[in-house]
């Protein structure tokens, strides 16, 4: 599953980040790391971007990039 | 450390960590604001004295990391690496400890002493957070001071430990066996390499392992493998991740480890304020109405509070000031042309600009409020989908919104975007956003031609500008900027109530900038305009230099409904700054104004100034609470000096052609300062040329459509 398909309120674990170079570094600098827990908080009124909680703070990113982040549901 | 020393303190931290409030609290009135050399990112600095030690504070741009991927990060890094401050003051948001520590770990790599301010400590306590300062200090080997900069708490201890810790090397952080041995190898390889003298060796080794492009370029390293070869080979075998990611992971592991050792949550508040607010503000159905309401409120407050003071300044300049200057000039027997130059050129010109200080100040106050409170990020979040459609980042909404205040800072603020494509595309749309300097033109025309609906007419112009910006964004996206739209990743900071003092400081800086601009550029422009209106001396204004040029372009403007030399000449001078359109009209039409003989009474005039200021305050106050629509614009007092101008305008324009004229003013080439900012920011005369052409053709077409369309349906 990828992050863009997670339901609002669900918490997942990041398995793999399918990004490269500068973009990947940028995401990692913001705390998007493999093994990190992410909660999907909200979807913007117009359907995009998403709001997630990661490392105890709120971050927004577009579905487009979220779809490149592989996640797994927390049991 | 004994007295009479001098130390440099670099203040570093994440965005939204309260760094700017902390600097204000430390520096107070000694705070100075400028720009980083060669770029337009704001630089704050201050010279303090603490128990005999001269402290020079330098505020670095807020960054999440020290990767060289944004202008801010490069500035912060270059300063730390090249200028080598004596100590770094790392400001941390205590409510967001773990992520903030990621930057701290990077700062510790530099080999510069560090002191940490655990800022916003009160909020952390309210959230039930408990941070063990002693362990924190022990693990990092740096002093950690809890601070609440909004209440100036902890400032004295902070200065004390800054002075006391300039020789205290922080504890080296252990990056794991594999990375450490790789760092060792690289450090040995670069030990005697003269290209790298002056760099901290551990930091440099880490950067070389990261293959930091910016560093490789600035040190001229071509063959990286000779420096890192063996070390990299080993790391690549041991882990299946690229080394840069391994290092980031390691830093985060350190930050996280530290966080879990010092952090404890003793209780959990039921629901946090930010979440409560966001439930409404970012709600699926309410989000957009709330956004529209916030924008409307910003406008309402800006104009209701600002306008009474506009009237007051105008009254003071047009009345007592002009009167006294005239009397003074008469007393020294100045020649007639000189009196005219001073009164009609200099005072009228500069006065025409100064009157907009209140509106700019209030606009900046509320825009800064939106930014500092955390709402601006929500606005970007809500608007991103739409901005994305026109090929922009949600953040691009911010420069566009700032454009309502003034296009100049707005062009500069396109820096918050990451790619040149994004910056350029946003900057091309900014001039379509109606800035504060266009408002005087609307105010004048709307009050003359649409006295009862002035507010709605003006609002319609703002909305038209937005609509055309969206349309042009769409056009550009599919023509000149077809490349892939950039990514969007943005923090939604917690809501915080910004302190009024900080908002005032910020507004004051903007106003100061505007006044300096007004005082030089506009003064020169006013004098040039006076000369072009009065040269050759003695002829009528119609036959003057400007009049003749105005006449020459009048036929082009004829189909738009305002083919008079006066309109043409005013629009020409508007190239200098759009508010000059009004002052030029004032000068052109003021020939008809009769001389007023008034009694000179210094005390009487002073009294009148004070009394009228009092009533402006009253009006601002009551306008703020009494009505809930934007009537403040139309109900502002009629100024005496404008009467004859208003009468003359009634003869030259119809409501339809007046509207068409306002549309033209909205859309045509922004002021010279905007073009200068554009050139400065994008380093290209080609793009400046493009802006001039595009913003000459577009307004003509739209005004043509408005005027001719209006006539077709029987208006005007």
Tab-separated table of N, CA and C in Angstrom, chain A residues 21-34 36 41-62 64-65, chain B residues 64-65 67 69 95-96 98-99 102 129 210 242 244-245 248-249 251-252 275 278 282-284 288 381-382 384-385 388 392-393 418 486-492:
chain	number	residue	atom	x	y	z
A	21	UNK	N	17.648	11.271	-5.010
A	21	UNK	CA	18.417	12.522	-4.995
A	21	UNK	C	17.894	13.595	-4.059
A	22	UNK	N	17.869	14.822	-4.584
A	22	UNK	CA	17.479	15.994	-3.810
A	22	UNK	C	16.119	15.812	-3.145
A	23	UNK	N	15.192	15.258	-3.920
A	23	UNK	CA	13.829	15.098	-3.432
A	23	UNK	C	13.790	14.186	-2.210
A	24	UNK	N	14.529	13.091	-2.319
A	24	UNK	CA	14.563	12.146	-1.207
A	24	UNK	C	15.171	12.811	0.030
A	25	UNK	N	16.273	13.540	-0.178
A	25	UNK	CA	16.934	14.209	0.937
A	25	UNK	C	15.989	15.208	1.588
A	26	UNK	N	15.238	15.916	0.751
A	26	UNK	CA	14.297	16.910	1.249
A	26	UNK	C	13.236	16.240	2.136
A	27	UNK	N	12.703	15.123	1.663
A	27	UNK	CA	11.692	14.407	2.434
A	27	UNK	C	12.286	13.875	3.737
A	28	UNK	N	13.515	13.350	3.645
A	28	UNK	CA	14.157	12.815	4.846
A	28	UNK	C	14.453	13.930	5.844
A	29	UNK	N	14.876	15.102	5.329
A	29	UNK	CA	15.130	16.250	6.200
A	29	UNK	C	13.880	16.638	6.983
A	30	UNK	N	12.701	16.384	6.384
A	30	UNK	CA	11.450	16.713	7.064
A	30	UNK	C	10.988	15.566	7.973
A	31	UNK	N	11.765	14.512	8.060
A	31	UNK	CA	11.443	13.433	8.997
A	31	UNK	C	10.749	12.231	8.381
A	32	UNK	N	10.593	12.223	7.057
A	32	UNK	CA	9.981	11.069	6.402
A	32	UNK	C	11.073	10.018	6.187
A	33	UNK	N	11.104	9.044	7.102
A	33	UNK	CA	12.162	8.043	7.098
A	33	UNK	C	11.556	6.652	7.106
A	34	UNK	N	12.297	5.713	6.602
A	34	UNK	CA	11.837	4.332	6.657
A	34	UNK	C	11.749	3.893	8.111
A	36	UNK	N	9.435	4.893	10.159
A	36	UNK	CA	8.756	5.940	10.928
A	36	UNK	C	7.239	5.746	10.882
A	41	UNK	N	-3.944	12.625	8.914
A	41	UNK	CA	-4.847	13.475	9.700
A	41	UNK	C	-6.016	14.000	8.881
A	42	UNK	N	-5.687	14.597	7.741
A	42	UNK	CA	-6.746	15.239	6.963
A	42	UNK	C	-6.414	15.222	5.480
A	43	UNK	N	-7.490	15.399	4.709
A	43	UNK	CA	-7.316	15.629	3.284
A	43	UNK	C	-7.858	17.035	3.028
A	44	UNK	N	-7.124	17.854	2.276
A	44	UNK	CA	-7.544	19.241	2.047
A	44	UNK	C	-8.937	19.287	1.404
A	45	UNK	N	-9.670	20.380	1.652
A	45	UNK	CA	-11.045	20.471	1.150
A	45	UNK	C	-11.186	20.174	-0.344
A	46	UNK	N	-10.188	20.522	-1.128
A	46	UNK	CA	-10.296	20.281	-2.565
A	46	UNK	C	-9.746	18.905	-2.957
A	47	UNK	N	-9.442	18.054	-1.959
A	47	UNK	CA	-9.047	16.674	-2.261
A	47	UNK	C	-7.547	16.413	-2.264
A	48	UNK	N	-6.757	17.444	-2.212
A	48	UNK	CA	-5.311	17.335	-2.218
A	48	UNK	C	-4.783	18.660	-1.677
A	49	UNK	N	-3.697	18.745	-0.970
A	49	UNK	CA	-2.795	17.713	-0.451
A	49	UNK	C	-3.343	17.003	0.800
A	50	UNK	N	-2.434	16.213	1.420
A	50	UNK	CA	-2.759	15.485	2.632
A	50	UNK	C	-2.061	16.140	3.815
A	51	UNK	N	-2.656	15.943	5.005
A	51	UNK	CA	-1.960	16.364	6.220
A	51	UNK	C	-1.661	15.112	7.031
A	52	UNK	N	-0.397	14.959	7.428
A	52	UNK	CA	-0.028	13.803	8.242
A	52	UNK	C	0.669	14.272	9.507
A	53	UNK	N	0.674	13.401	10.513
A	53	UNK	CA	1.502	13.669	11.685
A	53	UNK	C	2.680	12.722	11.617
A	54	UNK	N	3.884	13.272	11.722
A	54	UNK	CA	5.092	12.457	11.736
A	54	UNK	C	6.035	13.094	12.735
A	55	UNK	N	6.697	12.301	13.521
A	55	UNK	CA	7.602	12.835	14.547
A	55	UNK	C	6.927	13.926	15.369
A	56	UNK	N	5.662	13.693	15.707
A	56	UNK	CA	4.929	14.602	16.574
A	56	UNK	C	4.728	16.012	16.006
A	57	UNK	N	4.808	16.167	14.687
A	57	UNK	CA	4.444	17.471	14.123
A	57	UNK	C	3.640	17.240	12.847
A	58	UNK	N	3.031	18.331	12.372
A	58	UNK	CA	2.124	18.201	11.236
A	58	UNK	C	2.775	18.647	9.937
A	59	UNK	N	2.605	17.812	8.932
A	59	UNK	CA	3.269	18.047	7.671
A	59	UNK	C	2.251	17.840	6.561
A	60	UNK	N	2.362	18.638	5.506
A	60	UNK	CA	1.463	18.382	4.394
A	60	UNK	C	2.270	18.038	3.156
A	61	UNK	N	1.725	17.110	2.381
A	61	UNK	CA	2.356	16.714	1.131
A	61	UNK	C	1.272	16.284	0.150
A	62	UNK	N	1.618	16.312	-1.132
A	62	UNK	CA	0.620	15.973	-2.143
A	62	UNK	C	0.484	14.466	-2.309
A	64	UNK	N	0.453	12.902	-4.971
A	64	UNK	CA	1.418	12.496	-5.971
A	64	UNK	C	2.705	11.928	-5.371
A	65	UNK	N	3.286	12.673	-4.415
A	65	UNK	CA	4.511	12.195	-3.773
A	65	UNK	C	4.197	11.115	-2.748
B	64	UNK	N	15.330	23.804	8.255
B	64	UNK	CA	15.112	22.499	8.870
B	64	UNK	C	16.392	21.680	8.873
B	65	UNK	N	17.302	22.058	7.977
B	65	UNK	CA	18.495	21.250	7.791
B	65	UNK	C	19.596	22.151	7.247
B	67	UNK	N	21.305	21.118	4.484
B	67	UNK	CA	21.549	20.655	3.113
B	67	UNK	C	21.534	21.890	2.222
B	69	UNK	N	19.989	22.949	-0.340
B	69	UNK	CA	18.953	22.897	-1.369
B	69	UNK	C	18.070	24.121	-1.451
B	95	UNK	N	8.132	22.295	21.934
B	95	UNK	CA	6.954	21.475	21.677
B	95	UNK	C	7.194	20.543	20.495
B	96	UNK	N	8.337	20.687	19.847
B	96	UNK	CA	8.624	19.905	18.650
B	96	UNK	C	10.086	19.484	18.712
B	98	UNK	N	11.971	16.635	18.905
B	98	UNK	CA	12.709	15.644	18.130
B	98	UNK	C	13.143	16.179	16.760
B	99	UNK	N	12.203	16.788	16.047
B	99	UNK	CA	12.580	17.269	14.724
B	99	UNK	C	13.577	18.416	14.811
B	102	UNK	N	17.224	17.422	15.061
B	102	UNK	CA	17.890	16.982	13.833
B	102	UNK	C	18.825	18.087	13.307
B	129	UNK	N	4.624	18.234	28.716
B	129	UNK	CA	5.955	17.751	28.352
B	129	UNK	C	6.923	18.038	29.488
B	210	UNK	N	28.716	12.638	1.884
B	210	UNK	CA	27.364	12.903	1.378
B	210	UNK	C	27.378	13.300	-0.097
B	242	UNK	N	21.963	4.522	-0.085
B	242	UNK	CA	23.003	5.475	-0.458
B	242	UNK	C	23.548	6.132	0.804
B	244	UNK	N	24.324	9.204	1.630
B	244	UNK	CA	23.658	10.408	2.117
B	244	UNK	C	22.473	10.018	3.010
B	245	UNK	N	21.672	9.057	2.553
B	245	UNK	CA	20.522	8.615	3.349
B	245	UNK	C	20.973	7.953	4.647
B	248	UNK	N	21.746	10.741	7.028
B	248	UNK	CA	20.512	11.358	7.526
B	248	UNK	C	19.865	10.453	8.571
B	249	UNK	N	19.794	9.163	8.264
B	249	UNK	CA	19.219	8.203	9.209
B	249	UNK	C	19.957	8.236	10.544
B	251	UNK	N	21.739	10.696	11.838
B	251	UNK	CA	21.459	11.941	12.571
B	251	UNK	C	20.108	11.854	13.263
B	252	UNK	N	19.121	11.325	12.514
B	252	UNK	CA	17.791	11.197	13.104
B	252	UNK	C	17.797	10.195	14.255
B	275	UNK	N	-5.512	21.477	17.107
B	275	UNK	CA	-6.409	20.504	16.496
B	275	UNK	C	-7.843	20.985	16.492
B	278	UNK	N	-8.058	23.545	13.742
B	278	UNK	CA	-7.969	22.921	12.424
B	278	UNK	C	-9.214	22.114	12.066
B	282	UNK	N	-9.682	23.633	8.579
B	282	UNK	CA	-9.330	22.736	7.482
B	282	UNK	C	-10.465	21.754	7.173
B	283	UNK	N	-11.637	22.034	7.718
B	283	UNK	CA	-12.801	21.171	7.487
B	283	UNK	C	-13.147	21.106	6.002
B	284	UNK	N	-13.604	19.928	5.619
B	284	UNK	CA	-13.928	19.685	4.216
B	284	UNK	C	-14.901	20.725	3.645
B	288	UNK	N	-12.939	26.247	2.950
B	288	UNK	CA	-12.903	27.293	1.925
B	288	UNK	C	-13.668	28.546	2.357
B	381	UNK	N	-2.217	25.245	2.287
B	381	UNK	CA	-2.739	23.873	2.283
B	381	UNK	C	-4.082	23.817	1.547
B	382	UNK	N	-4.925	24.790	1.839
B	382	UNK	CA	-6.248	24.824	1.211
B	382	UNK	C	-6.148	25.184	-0.269
B	384	UNK	N	-3.558	24.779	-2.306
B	384	UNK	CA	-2.584	24.063	-3.144
B	384	UNK	C	-3.209	23.400	-4.361
B	385	UNK	N	-4.353	22.773	-4.165
B	385	UNK	CA	-4.982	22.083	-5.287
B	385	UNK	C	-5.196	23.053	-6.450
B	388	UNK	N	-1.893	24.326	-7.825
B	388	UNK	CA	-1.289	23.232	-8.583
B	388	UNK	C	-1.857	23.209	-9.999
B	392	UNK	N	1.419	25.851	-9.985
B	392	UNK	CA	2.171	26.428	-8.885
B	392	UNK	C	2.059	25.606	-7.614
B	393	UNK	N	2.976	25.891	-6.707
B	393	UNK	CA	3.029	25.311	-5.381
B	393	UNK	C	2.017	26.079	-4.517
B	418	UNK	N	11.029	26.804	-4.446
B	418	UNK	CA	12.335	26.174	-4.582
B	418	UNK	C	12.983	26.234	-5.955
B	486	UNK	N	6.551	21.448	-9.367
B	486	UNK	CA	7.426	21.021	-8.271
B	486	UNK	C	6.670	20.320	-7.142
B	487	UNK	N	7.425	19.749	-6.212
B	487	UNK	CA	6.797	19.061	-5.086
B	487	UNK	C	6.328	20.041	-4.031
B	488	UNK	N	5.489	19.535	-3.182
B	488	UNK	CA	4.908	20.329	-2.127
B	488	UNK	C	5.145	19.575	-0.831
B	489	UNK	N	5.932	20.143	0.056
B	489	UNK	CA	6.105	19.549	1.378
B	489	UNK	C	6.281	20.697	2.352
B	490	UNK	N	5.360	20.808	3.292
B	490	UNK	CA	5.311	22.008	4.109
B	490	UNK	C	4.827	21.680	5.513
B	491	UNK	N	5.449	22.289	6.492
B	491	UNK	CA	5.006	22.098	7.862
B	491	UNK	C	3.725	22.893	8.117
B	492	UNK	N	2.807	22.319	8.896
B	492	UNK	CA	1.657	23.090	9.374
B	492	UNK	C	1.950	23.391	10.835
